Coordinates of C-alpha atoms in Angstrom, one line a residue:
Chain A
M1 CA 0.0 0.0 0.0
D2 CA 1.6 3.2 -1.1
F3 CA -0.4 6.3 0.0
F4 CA 1.3 8.9 -2.0
S5 CA 1.4 7.3 -5.4
D6 CA -2.2 6.2 -5.3
Y7 CA -4.2 8.9 -7.1
T8 CA -7.4 8.5 -5.2
L9 CA -5.7 8.5 -1.9
R10 CA -3.8 11.7 -2.8
I11 CA -7.0 13.5 -3.8
V12 CA -8.8 12.3 -0.7
A13 CA -6.0 13.3 1.6
L14 CA -5.7 16.8 0.0
G15 CA -9.4 17.4 0.2
A16 CA -9.7 16.2 3.8
A17 CA -6.6 18.3 4.8
A18 CA -8.1 21.5 3.3
L19 CA -11.5 21.0 4.8
G20 CA -10.2 19.9 8.2
M21 CA -7.9 22.9 8.4
T22 CA -10.6 25.4 7.5
S23 CA -13.3 24.0 9.8
G24 CA -10.8 23.5 12.6
A25 CA -9.4 27.0 12.5
L26 CA -12.7 28.8 12.1
G27 CA -14.4 26.5 14.6
S28 CA -12.2 28.1 17.2
Y29 CA -14.3 31.2 16.9
A30 CA -17.5 29.2 17.4
V31 CA -16.1 27.5 20.5
L32 CA -14.7 30.8 21.9
R33 CA -18.1 32.5 21.4
K34 CA -19.9 29.6 23.0
Q35 CA -21.7 28.9 19.8
S36 CA -20.6 25.3 19.4
L37 CA -24.2 24.2 18.6
L38 CA -24.4 26.7 15.8
G39 CA -22.1 24.5 13.7
D40 CA -24.4 21.5 14.2
A41 CA -27.5 23.5 13.3
I42 CA -25.8 24.9 10.1
S43 CA -24.6 21.6 8.9
H44 CA -28.0 19.8 9.4
A45 CA -29.8 22.8 8.0
A46 CA -27.7 22.5 4.8
L47 CA -29.2 19.1 3.8
P48 CA -32.5 20.4 2.3
G49 CA -30.4 23.0 0.4
I50 CA -28.4 20.2 -1.2
A51 CA -31.5 18.3 -2.2
L52 CA -33.3 21.4 -3.5
A53 CA -30.3 22.5 -5.5
F54 CA -30.3 19.1 -7.2
L55 CA -34.1 19.1 -7.7
L56 CA -34.0 22.6 -9.2
T57 CA -31.0 22.2 -11.5
G58 CA -30.7 18.5 -12.0
S59 CA -27.0 19.0 -11.6
K60 CA -24.6 17.3 -9.2
A61 CA -21.8 19.7 -9.8
P62 CA -20.0 20.4 -6.5
L63 CA -20.4 24.1 -6.7
V64 CA -24.1 23.9 -7.3
L65 CA -24.7 21.6 -4.3
V66 CA -22.4 23.6 -2.0
L67 CA -24.2 26.8 -3.0
G68 CA -27.5 25.2 -2.1
A69 CA -26.1 23.9 1.2
A70 CA -24.7 27.4 2.0
V71 CA -28.0 29.2 1.3
A72 CA -29.9 26.7 3.4
G73 CA -27.3 26.8 6.2
W74 CA -27.6 30.6 6.2
V75 CA -31.4 30.6 6.2
G76 CA -31.2 28.2 9.1
T77 CA -29.0 30.6 11.0
L78 CA -31.3 33.5 10.2
V79 CA -34.3 31.6 11.5
V80 CA -32.5 30.9 14.7
M81 CA -31.7 34.6 15.2
K82 CA -35.3 35.5 14.3
I83 CA -36.7 33.0 16.8
V84 CA -34.5 34.3 19.6
N85 CA -35.3 38.0 18.8
A86 CA -39.0 37.7 18.2
T87 CA -40.1 35.1 20.8
R88 CA -39.2 34.0 24.3
V89 CA -37.6 30.8 23.1
K90 CA -33.9 30.7 24.1
E91 CA -31.1 30.2 21.7
D92 CA -30.4 26.5 22.5
S93 CA -34.0 25.6 21.9
A94 CA -34.1 27.6 18.7
L95 CA -31.0 25.8 17.5
G96 CA -32.5 22.5 18.3
I97 CA -35.8 23.3 16.5
V98 CA -34.0 24.6 13.4
L99 CA -31.7 21.6 13.4
A100 CA -34.5 19.0 13.6
V101 CA -36.9 20.7 11.2
F102 CA -34.4 21.4 8.5
F103 CA -32.8 18.0 8.8
G104 CA -36.2 16.4 8.7
A105 CA -37.1 18.3 5.5
G106 CA -33.8 17.3 4.0
L107 CA -34.5 13.6 4.7
V108 CA -38.0 13.9 3.1
L109 CA -36.5 15.5 0.0
L110 CA -33.8 12.9 -0.2
T111 CA -36.4 10.1 -0.1
V112 CA -38.4 11.9 -2.8
I113 CA -35.3 12.1 -5.0
Q114 CA -34.5 8.4 -4.5
K115 CA -38.1 7.4 -5.5
R116 CA -37.8 9.2 -8.8
P117 CA -37.3 7.0 -11.8
D118 CA -33.9 8.5 -12.6
A119 CA -32.9 8.1 -8.9
S120 CA -30.0 5.8 -9.6
Q121 CA -27.8 8.7 -10.7
A122 CA -28.6 10.8 -7.6
G123 CA -26.5 9.2 -4.8
L124 CA -27.0 12.3 -2.7
D125 CA -27.4 10.1 0.4
R126 CA -23.6 10.2 0.7
F127 CA -24.1 13.7 2.2
L128 CA -25.5 12.1 5.3
F129 CA -22.4 10.4 6.6
G130 CA -19.9 11.5 4.0
Q131 CA -18.0 9.4 1.5
A132 CA -14.4 10.5 0.9
A133 CA -13.8 8.0 -1.8
T134 CA -16.2 9.9 -4.1
L135 CA -14.1 13.0 -4.0
L136 CA -12.9 14.1 -7.5
W137 CA -10.1 16.6 -8.4
R138 CA -12.7 19.3 -9.1
D139 CA -14.1 18.8 -5.6
V140 CA -10.7 19.3 -4.0
V141 CA -10.1 22.4 -6.0
M142 CA -13.4 23.8 -4.8
I143 CA -12.7 22.9 -1.2
A144 CA -9.3 24.4 -1.3
T145 CA -10.4 27.6 -3.0
L146 CA -13.4 28.3 -0.7
G147 CA -11.5 27.2 2.4
G148 CA -8.6 29.5 1.4
L149 CA -11.0 32.4 0.9
A150 CA -12.7 31.8 4.3
L151 CA -9.3 31.6 6.1
G152 CA -8.2 34.7 4.2
V153 CA -11.2 36.7 5.5
A154 CA -10.5 35.5 9.1
A155 CA -6.8 36.6 8.7
L156 CA -7.8 40.1 7.3
F157 CA -10.3 40.7 10.2
W158 CA -8.1 39.1 12.8
K159 CA -8.3 41.8 15.4
E160 CA -11.9 42.6 14.8
F161 CA -13.0 39.0 15.1
K162 CA -11.0 38.6 18.3
L163 CA -12.8 41.6 19.7
L164 CA -16.1 40.1 18.5
A165 CA -15.4 36.9 20.3
F166 CA -14.1 38.5 23.5
D167 CA -16.1 41.6 24.2
P168 CA -18.6 42.6 21.4
D169 CA -20.2 45.4 23.5
Y170 CA -16.8 47.1 23.9
G171 CA -16.2 46.7 20.2
A172 CA -19.4 48.5 19.5
S173 CA -18.5 51.3 21.9
L174 CA -15.3 51.7 19.8
G175 CA -17.5 52.4 16.8
L176 CA -16.8 49.1 15.0
P177 CA -19.8 47.6 13.2
M178 CA -20.1 44.5 15.3
R179 CA -23.3 43.3 13.8
G180 CA -21.8 43.3 10.3
L181 CA -18.7 41.6 11.6
D182 CA -21.0 39.0 13.2
V183 CA -22.7 38.4 9.9
L184 CA -19.3 38.1 8.1
L185 CA -17.9 35.6 10.7
T186 CA -21.0 33.5 10.6
S187 CA -20.8 33.5 6.7
V188 CA -17.3 32.3 6.9
L189 CA -18.3 29.6 9.3
V190 CA -21.1 28.5 7.0
V191 CA -18.5 28.2 4.1
S192 CA -16.2 26.2 6.2
I193 CA -19.0 23.8 7.1
V194 CA -20.6 23.3 3.7
I195 CA -17.2 22.5 2.0
G196 CA -16.9 19.5 4.3
L197 CA -20.3 18.0 3.8
Q198 CA -19.5 15.7 0.9
T199 CA -16.6 14.2 2.8
V200 CA -17.8 14.2 6.4
G201 CA -21.5 14.4 6.0
V202 CA -24.1 16.7 7.6
V203 CA -24.6 14.5 10.7
L204 CA -21.1 14.7 12.0
M205 CA -19.7 17.8 10.4
S206 CA -20.2 19.8 13.7
A207 CA -17.5 17.6 15.2
M208 CA -15.0 19.1 12.7
V209 CA -16.0 22.6 14.0
V210 CA -16.0 21.9 17.7
A211 CA -13.5 19.1 18.4
P212 CA -10.2 20.6 16.9
A213 CA -10.7 23.9 18.7
S214 CA -11.5 22.1 22.0
A215 CA -8.4 20.0 21.7
A216 CA -6.2 23.0 20.7
R217 CA -7.5 25.1 23.7
Q218 CA -5.9 22.5 26.0
W219 CA -2.4 23.3 24.7
T220 CA -2.3 27.0 24.6
D221 CA -3.4 30.3 26.2
R222 CA -3.0 32.4 23.1
M223 CA -5.7 32.7 20.6
G224 CA -3.4 32.8 17.5
T225 CA -1.7 29.6 18.5
M226 CA -5.1 28.1 19.3
V227 CA -6.5 28.9 15.8
L228 CA -3.4 27.5 14.0
L229 CA -3.2 24.4 16.2
A230 CA -7.0 23.8 15.7
G231 CA -6.4 24.0 11.9
G232 CA -3.6 21.5 12.2
I233 CA -5.6 19.1 14.3
G234 CA -8.5 19.3 12.0
A235 CA -6.3 18.6 9.0
L236 CA -4.6 15.6 10.7
A237 CA -7.9 14.1 11.8
G238 CA -9.4 14.8 8.3
V239 CA -6.6 13.1 6.5
S240 CA -6.3 10.1 8.7
G241 CA -10.0 9.5 8.8
A242 CA -10.6 10.1 5.1
V243 CA -7.7 7.9 4.1
I244 CA -8.7 5.0 6.4
S245 CA -12.3 5.1 5.1
S246 CA -11.5 5.5 1.5
M247 CA -9.6 2.1 1.5
S248 CA -13.0 0.5 1.7
Q249 CA -16.2 1.5 0.0
H250 CA -18.2 0.4 2.9
V251 CA -16.8 2.6 5.7
P252 CA -18.5 6.0 5.8
T253 CA -15.9 8.8 6.2
G254 CA -17.7 11.0 8.7
P255 CA -17.7 8.5 11.6
T256 CA -14.1 7.5 10.8
I257 CA -12.9 11.1 11.0
V258 CA -14.8 11.6 14.2
L259 CA -13.1 8.6 15.7
C260 CA -9.7 10.0 14.8
L261 CA -10.7 13.3 16.3
T262 CA -11.8 11.6 19.4
V263 CA -8.4 10.2 19.9
L264 CA -6.8 13.6 19.5
V265 CA -9.2 15.2 21.8
L266 CA -8.8 12.6 24.5
F267 CA -5.0 12.8 24.2
S268 CA -5.2 16.6 24.5
M269 CA -7.5 16.5 27.5
A270 CA -5.4 14.0 29.3
L271 CA -1.9 15.1 28.5
A272 CA -1.8 18.8 27.6
P273 CA 0.5 20.7 30.1
N274 CA -1.4 22.9 32.6
R275 CA -4.9 21.9 31.5
G276 CA -4.3 18.1 31.1
L277 CA -6.2 15.9 33.5
V278 CA -3.2 13.6 34.0
W279 CA -1.0 16.5 35.1
A280 CA -3.7 17.9 37.3
A281 CA -4.0 14.5 39.0
V282 CA -0.2 14.3 39.4
R283 CA -0.1 17.8 40.9
Q284 CA -2.9 17.0 43.3
A285 CA -1.2 13.8 44.4
R286 CA 2.0 15.7 44.9
N287 CA 0.3 18.3 47.0
R288 CA -1.4 15.7 49.1
R289 CA 1.9 14.0 49.8
T290 CA 3.5 17.3 50.7
L291 CA 0.6 18.0 53.1
H292 CA 0.9 14.6 54.7
M293 CA 4.6 15.0 55.0
H294 CA 4.2 18.3 56.8
A295 CA 1.6 16.8 59.1
V296 CA 4.1 14.1 60.1
L297 CA 6.8 16.7 60.5
A298 CA 4.6 18.7 62.8
D299 CA 4.0 15.6 65.0
L300 CA 7.7 14.8 65.1
N301 CA 8.3 18.3 66.2
E302 CA 5.6 18.1 68.9
L303 CA 7.0 14.8 70.2
A304 CA 10.5 16.5 70.4
V305 CA 9.1 19.5 72.3
Q306 CA 7.2 17.2 74.7
H307 CA 10.4 15.3 75.4
G308 CA 12.4 18.4 75.8
G309 CA 14.9 17.8 72.9
A310 CA 15.2 16.9 69.3
H311 CA 17.3 13.8 70.0
H312 CA 14.6 11.8 71.6
G313 CA 13.8 9.1 69.0
H314 CA 10.3 7.6 68.4
A315 CA 9.4 4.3 66.7
T316 CA 7.8 4.3 63.3
A317 CA 4.7 2.7 64.9
V318 CA 4.1 5.8 67.1
L319 CA 3.8 8.0 64.0
E320 CA 1.9 5.3 62.0
A321 CA -0.7 5.4 64.8
A322 CA -1.6 9.0 63.8
H323 CA -0.7 8.8 60.1
P324 CA -1.3 5.4 58.5
G325 CA 1.5 4.9 55.9
A326 CA 3.7 7.5 57.7
R327 CA 6.8 5.3 56.8
H328 CA 6.9 6.9 53.3
E329 CA 6.6 10.4 54.6
L330 CA 9.4 9.7 57.1
E331 CA 11.7 8.5 54.3
E332 CA 10.9 11.6 52.3
L333 CA 11.6 13.7 55.4
E334 CA 14.9 11.9 55.8
Q335 CA 15.8 12.6 52.2
R336 CA 15.2 16.3 52.7
G337 CA 17.3 16.3 55.9
W338 CA 14.4 17.2 58.1
A339 CA 14.5 13.9 60.1
T340 CA 17.0 11.3 61.0
R341 CA 16.6 7.7 61.9
A342 CA 18.6 5.4 64.2
G343 CA 17.4 1.9 63.7
D344 CA 13.6 2.2 63.9
D345 CA 13.7 5.4 65.9
W346 CA 13.0 8.7 64.2
S347 CA 13.8 12.2 65.4
I348 CA 13.6 15.7 63.9
T349 CA 16.6 17.6 62.8
A350 CA 17.3 21.3 63.4
A351 CA 16.4 22.1 59.8
G352 CA 13.2 20.1 60.3
Q353 CA 12.3 22.1 63.3
A354 CA 12.9 25.3 61.4
E355 CA 10.6 24.0 58.6
A356 CA 7.9 23.0 61.1
L357 CA 8.0 26.4 62.7
R358 CA 7.5 28.0 59.3
G359 CA 4.3 26.1 58.9
G360 CA 3.3 23.8 56.1
P361 CA 2.4 24.6 52.5
G362 CA -0.6 26.9 52.2
T363 CA 0.5 29.2 55.0
R364 CA 3.3 30.6 52.8
G365 CA 3.7 31.7 49.2
R366 CA 0.9 34.2 49.3
G367 CA 2.9 37.3 48.6
D368 CA 0.2 39.0 46.6
D369 CA -1.9 41.5 48.5
E370 CA -5.0 40.8 46.6
E371 CA -7.8 40.2 49.1
D372 CA -10.4 38.8 46.7
A373 CA -9.9 35.3 45.5
R374 CA -11.1 34.4 42.1
Chain B
M1 CA -16.6 73.1 18.2
N2 CA -18.8 74.1 21.0
D3 CA -16.6 74.3 24.1
Q4 CA -19.4 75.3 26.4
A5 CA -21.6 72.3 25.6
P6 CA -22.0 69.7 28.4
A7 CA -19.7 66.7 28.3
I8 CA -22.8 64.6 27.8
E9 CA -26.4 65.6 27.4
V10 CA -29.3 63.1 27.3
N11 CA -32.8 64.4 26.4
D12 CA -36.1 62.5 27.0
L13 CA -34.4 59.1 27.0
T14 CA -36.9 56.2 27.4
V15 CA -35.9 52.6 27.3
A16 CA -38.3 49.7 27.6
Y17 CA -37.9 45.9 27.8
R18 CA -41.1 44.5 26.3
D19 CA -43.8 46.8 27.8
K20 CA -42.0 47.7 31.0
P21 CA -40.1 51.0 31.1
V22 CA -36.6 50.6 32.4
L23 CA -35.8 54.3 32.0
W24 CA -38.5 56.8 31.8
D25 CA -38.0 60.2 30.2
I26 CA -34.5 60.8 31.5
D27 CA -32.8 64.2 31.1
V28 CA -29.1 64.4 32.0
Q29 CA -26.6 67.2 31.5
V30 CA -23.1 66.4 32.8
P31 CA -20.8 69.5 32.9
R32 CA -17.2 68.9 31.7
G33 CA -14.5 68.0 34.1
V34 CA -16.7 66.4 36.8
L35 CA -16.7 63.0 38.4
M36 CA -20.3 61.9 38.5
A37 CA -21.8 58.9 40.3
I38 CA -25.0 57.3 39.1
V39 CA -26.7 56.0 42.2
G40 CA -29.9 54.0 42.6
P41 CA -31.4 50.7 43.8
N42 CA -31.1 47.5 41.9
G43 CA -33.2 47.6 38.7
A44 CA -33.2 51.3 38.7
G45 CA -31.7 51.3 35.2
K46 CA -28.2 52.6 36.0
S47 CA -26.3 50.2 33.7
T48 CA -29.0 50.5 31.1
L49 CA -28.6 54.3 31.1
I50 CA -24.9 53.9 30.3
K51 CA -25.6 51.3 27.7
A52 CA -28.3 53.5 26.1
M53 CA -25.9 56.5 26.0
L54 CA -23.5 54.2 24.1
G55 CA -26.2 52.9 21.8
L56 CA -25.7 49.3 23.1
V57 CA -29.4 49.0 24.0
R58 CA -32.2 50.4 21.9
A59 CA -33.8 53.5 23.2
A60 CA -37.6 53.8 22.5
A61 CA -37.0 57.6 22.4
G62 CA -34.4 60.1 23.2
Q63 CA -31.3 61.8 22.1
V64 CA -27.7 61.7 23.3
L65 CA -25.3 64.5 22.6
V66 CA -21.6 64.4 23.4
H67 CA -19.8 67.8 23.6
G68 CA -22.9 69.2 21.8
R69 CA -23.1 66.8 18.9
P70 CA -24.8 63.5 18.4
Y71 CA -23.0 60.6 19.9
A72 CA -22.7 58.7 16.6
E73 CA -20.4 61.5 15.4
Q74 CA -18.4 61.6 18.6
R75 CA -17.6 58.0 19.4
K76 CA -13.9 58.7 19.5
L77 CA -14.4 61.0 22.5
V78 CA -16.1 58.3 24.6
A79 CA -14.5 55.4 26.4
Y80 CA -16.5 52.6 28.0
V81 CA -15.5 50.4 30.9
P82 CA -18.0 47.5 31.0
Q83 CA -18.8 45.4 34.1
R84 CA -16.0 42.9 34.4
G85 CA -18.5 40.0 34.6
S86 CA -19.6 40.7 31.1
V87 CA -16.8 38.7 29.5
D88 CA -15.3 35.3 29.7
W89 CA -12.0 35.6 31.6
D90 CA -10.9 32.2 30.5
F91 CA -10.5 33.6 27.0
P92 CA -7.1 32.6 25.5
T93 CA -5.4 36.0 25.6
S94 CA -2.9 38.1 27.6
V95 CA -3.4 41.2 29.7
L96 CA -1.4 43.3 27.2
D97 CA -3.6 42.0 24.4
V98 CA -6.8 43.0 26.1
V99 CA -5.4 46.5 26.9
M100 CA -4.3 47.0 23.3
M101 CA -7.9 46.5 22.2
G102 CA -8.4 50.0 23.4
C103 CA -6.7 51.2 20.2
Y104 CA -8.6 49.0 17.8
G105 CA -11.0 51.8 17.1
S106 CA -8.4 54.4 16.1
L107 CA -6.2 51.8 14.4
G108 CA -8.5 51.3 11.4
W109 CA -9.2 48.2 9.3
L110 CA -6.6 45.7 8.4
R111 CA -3.9 47.3 10.6
R112 CA -2.3 45.3 13.4
P113 CA -1.2 47.0 16.6
G114 CA 2.5 47.8 16.6
K115 CA 5.1 49.3 18.9
K116 CA 3.2 52.6 19.3
E117 CA 0.1 50.8 20.5
R118 CA 2.2 48.5 22.7
D119 CA 3.8 51.5 24.4
A120 CA 0.5 53.1 25.0
A121 CA -0.9 49.9 26.5
M122 CA 2.1 49.5 28.8
A123 CA 1.8 53.1 29.9
A124 CA -1.9 52.5 30.7
L125 CA -1.0 49.4 32.6
G126 CA 1.5 51.4 34.6
Q127 CA -1.2 53.9 35.5
V128 CA -3.3 51.2 37.2
G129 CA -0.3 49.5 38.8
M130 CA -0.4 46.4 36.5
Q131 CA 2.7 46.8 34.4
D132 CA 4.2 43.5 35.8
F133 CA 1.2 41.6 34.6
A134 CA 1.4 42.4 30.9
E135 CA 2.2 38.9 29.7
R136 CA -0.1 37.1 32.1
Q137 CA -2.9 35.0 30.8
I138 CA -6.1 36.8 31.9
S139 CA -7.6 33.8 33.7
Q140 CA -4.9 34.2 36.3
L141 CA -6.1 37.6 37.4
S142 CA -8.1 38.3 40.6
G143 CA -11.3 40.2 40.3
G144 CA -9.6 43.5 41.2
Q145 CA -6.9 42.9 38.7
Q146 CA -9.5 42.2 36.0
Q147 CA -11.1 45.5 36.8
R148 CA -7.8 47.4 36.5
V149 CA -7.2 45.8 33.1
F150 CA -10.5 47.0 31.9
L151 CA -9.7 50.5 33.2
A152 CA -6.3 50.4 31.4
R153 CA -8.0 49.4 28.2
A154 CA -10.2 52.5 28.4
L155 CA -7.3 54.8 29.3
V156 CA -5.6 53.7 26.1
Q157 CA -8.4 55.3 24.1
N158 CA -7.4 58.7 25.6
A159 CA -11.0 59.8 25.5
G160 CA -12.6 63.0 26.8
L161 CA -15.5 61.2 28.5
Y162 CA -15.4 57.9 30.4
L163 CA -18.5 55.8 31.1
M164 CA -17.8 53.1 33.8
D165 CA -20.2 50.4 34.8
E166 CA -19.7 49.4 38.4
P167 CA -15.9 49.6 38.5
F168 CA -15.9 49.2 42.3
Q169 CA -18.0 46.1 42.3
G170 CA -16.4 43.4 44.4
V171 CA -12.8 44.7 44.2
D172 CA -10.1 44.7 46.8
A173 CA -8.9 47.7 48.7
K174 CA -5.8 48.1 46.6
T175 CA -7.8 48.2 43.4
E176 CA -10.3 50.7 44.9
R177 CA -7.4 53.0 45.7
A178 CA -5.9 52.6 42.3
I179 CA -9.2 53.4 40.6
V180 CA -9.9 56.4 42.7
T181 CA -6.4 57.7 41.9
V182 CA -7.0 57.3 38.2
L183 CA -10.4 59.0 38.5
Q184 CA -8.7 62.0 40.1
Q185 CA -6.0 62.1 37.5
L186 CA -8.7 62.1 34.8
R187 CA -10.5 65.0 36.4
A188 CA -7.2 66.9 36.8
A189 CA -6.7 66.4 33.1
G190 CA -10.1 68.0 32.4
K191 CA -11.9 64.8 31.5
T192 CA -15.3 63.9 32.5
V193 CA -16.1 60.6 34.2
V194 CA -19.5 59.0 34.8
V195 CA -19.5 56.0 37.1
V196 CA -22.3 53.6 38.1
H197 CA -21.8 53.3 41.8
H198 CA -23.2 51.1 44.5
D199 CA -21.6 52.3 47.7
L200 CA -23.5 55.3 49.0
E201 CA -21.0 55.9 51.8
T202 CA -18.1 56.8 49.5
V203 CA -20.1 59.0 47.1
P204 CA -19.3 62.3 48.9
E205 CA -15.6 61.3 49.1
Y206 CA -15.0 60.1 45.6
F207 CA -17.4 62.2 43.5
D208 CA -18.4 65.8 43.0
W209 CA -21.6 65.2 41.0
V210 CA -24.3 62.7 41.5
L211 CA -27.3 61.4 39.5
L212 CA -30.0 59.8 41.6
L213 CA -31.9 57.3 39.5
N214 CA -34.8 55.0 39.9
V215 CA -36.3 54.5 36.4
R216 CA -37.0 58.3 36.5
R217 CA -34.5 60.9 37.4
I218 CA -34.9 61.7 41.1
G219 CA -32.2 64.4 41.3
M220 CA -29.0 65.5 39.7
G221 CA -26.3 68.1 40.5
P222 CA -23.4 68.7 42.9
V223 CA -23.1 66.1 45.6
D224 CA -23.5 68.6 48.5
E225 CA -26.7 69.9 47.1
V226 CA -28.4 66.8 45.7
F227 CA -27.1 63.9 47.9
T228 CA -29.6 64.6 50.7
E229 CA -31.5 62.2 52.9
E230 CA -34.7 63.4 51.4
N231 CA -33.6 62.6 47.9
L232 CA -32.1 59.3 48.9
R233 CA -35.4 58.3 50.5
L234 CA -37.2 59.2 47.3
T235 CA -34.7 57.2 45.3
Y236 CA -34.7 54.1 47.4
G237 CA -38.3 54.2 48.5
G238 CA -37.6 54.7 52.2
R239 CA -35.4 51.6 52.8
V240 CA -31.9 53.0 52.9
P241 CA -29.5 51.0 55.1
F242 CA -26.9 53.8 54.8
L243 CA -29.3 56.4 56.1
Q244 CA -30.5 54.2 58.9
R245 CA -27.0 53.8 60.1
R246 CA -26.1 57.4 59.7
N247 CA -29.2 58.4 61.7
G248 CA -28.2 55.9 64.4
H249 CA -24.9 57.7 64.6
L250 CA -26.4 61.1 64.6
E251 CA -29.0 60.4 67.2
G252 CA -26.8 58.2 69.1
T253 CA -29.4 56.4 71.2
K254 CA -31.7 55.0 68.6
P255 CA -32.4 51.4 69.6
V256 CA -31.9 48.8 66.9
D257 CA -35.2 46.8 67.4
D258 CA -37.3 49.0 65.1
V259 CA -35.0 48.8 62.1
R260 CA -33.1 45.9 60.7
R261 CA -29.5 46.3 61.8
P262 CA -27.7 47.4 58.7
D263 CA -25.0 45.0 57.8
A264 CA -21.4 45.8 57.1
S265 CA -21.8 45.7 53.3
M266 CA -23.3 49.0 52.3
A267 CA -24.8 47.7 49.1
A268 CA -28.4 48.7 48.7
D269 CA -29.4 45.2 47.5

């Protein structure tokens, strides 16, 4: 199996890389603006657009279908905004309604198309779960062109979009047209979603929007790095999933890509420095051990004081009585030079007494004079 | 330009959410160079008034003039300090980056902030005592530090009129001192500052003008003329913990069984 000489695989990999990069990078904005569900609504809402575009034109040209998808995705977004503004229905409910109604309409239209006598040529159902193996060169060109345009817009309006994501009211007070920027950013997001539908499918496309950004956020505290990283993660997941699925006609691409993404997300959540769960657990365990160790040290000190001198030894069992497992803490104390042992008898050193007087962790290290905790 | 015109003038402003008026026929004229507190109970429309001045909420009626001309033409003269709770402080960005947002308006399209903007942001951070935090991720800030970052961002705009929404809300003593110092520097530089304020006790100390608001305008003018017990009772509908305590001090012997003992936090809520 030679990936890079196989023509189909090369096309699939290029297309998946382009769409993964676009939706991953632009999905960062959706995640940062807490609009993760918007991507889901847009991609589901696009389905009737694809079906209608085919019914009206009889064409399956990628640009025609993508245009239909984009228009329907946009209409879906407008309906969500309209519902939120005009009724008491909240945004999450509005997104759910639009998603279900548009997707349902799309399924009905797909069934109609398949019942038509000339249905054999339709094959539009691949838009449900995606089929990377059906990608052609012209599809890849379209994906790369539209994706490049979308990314270009995001780069041009970098600082405005950042302000829109962080503090739109403040942006408006600066005189920036925040509503227009919102429309522009949403349009760019619609583009990044519809170019992935043929490969990933409407059902799981939202994962390409949300997951790369969520994974990237784990690794960095800078928005620029996050957007680039999300693009890279999206491209990596897209390529690996599309290539794996295109080796068999029977494996839909969307689910395969999502599985690859899941691996990357889990890896990031577990192992990213600072935010990773594994490191958090390690830090917590280390803190707990330090606390235990200082508790044992305090008791050693108390014993020494009671007996009028540091050189009065005590058996491990005495300390184990108050601190089950104190043996490990005692060894740690010995390593730090805060306790010494003679046989099974432990006693505190001068350095240990100084440390015990200073108090344990938590009573030190608060140099900041800020009264209010976060 | 009209140099005699008020810093900000609001005429007949009415704001309603659904059919309930939040602000009713408000007239405000703030002279230039004053520090003005907007005071009133919760739900009085204090934040809404500031947002309506800035065009962030839709007014049903009314007109806002800044230095004698419509606000839409004068945006560059006005800097806004939102409530710090209005943004997500876990956003992936640094303190310096947030403060530099203050120059996005004057920078223009397609241009990125450069050295000039960096220097301005660092100077503003120095003014609020936060220069050592420039590279910090904003999620590592305390509430008071967040507030000072927002203040620095507005200082970067070098505006003539500052509108601040609850800058003293839940901040530590150091931040409160830093903000008061900045307010006094702004007044000394001839700028006008309008602050939504909760702590009645500090009004006479920090401010020279006051607007008493409870959906309608109850009173407005110099603090020593307008900030009276009578007006505060009108504003708060008779239940003013601050006044109860002050009366207790004045009369000295008033037993506490007829009034709820005012608690230490002077907030009117």
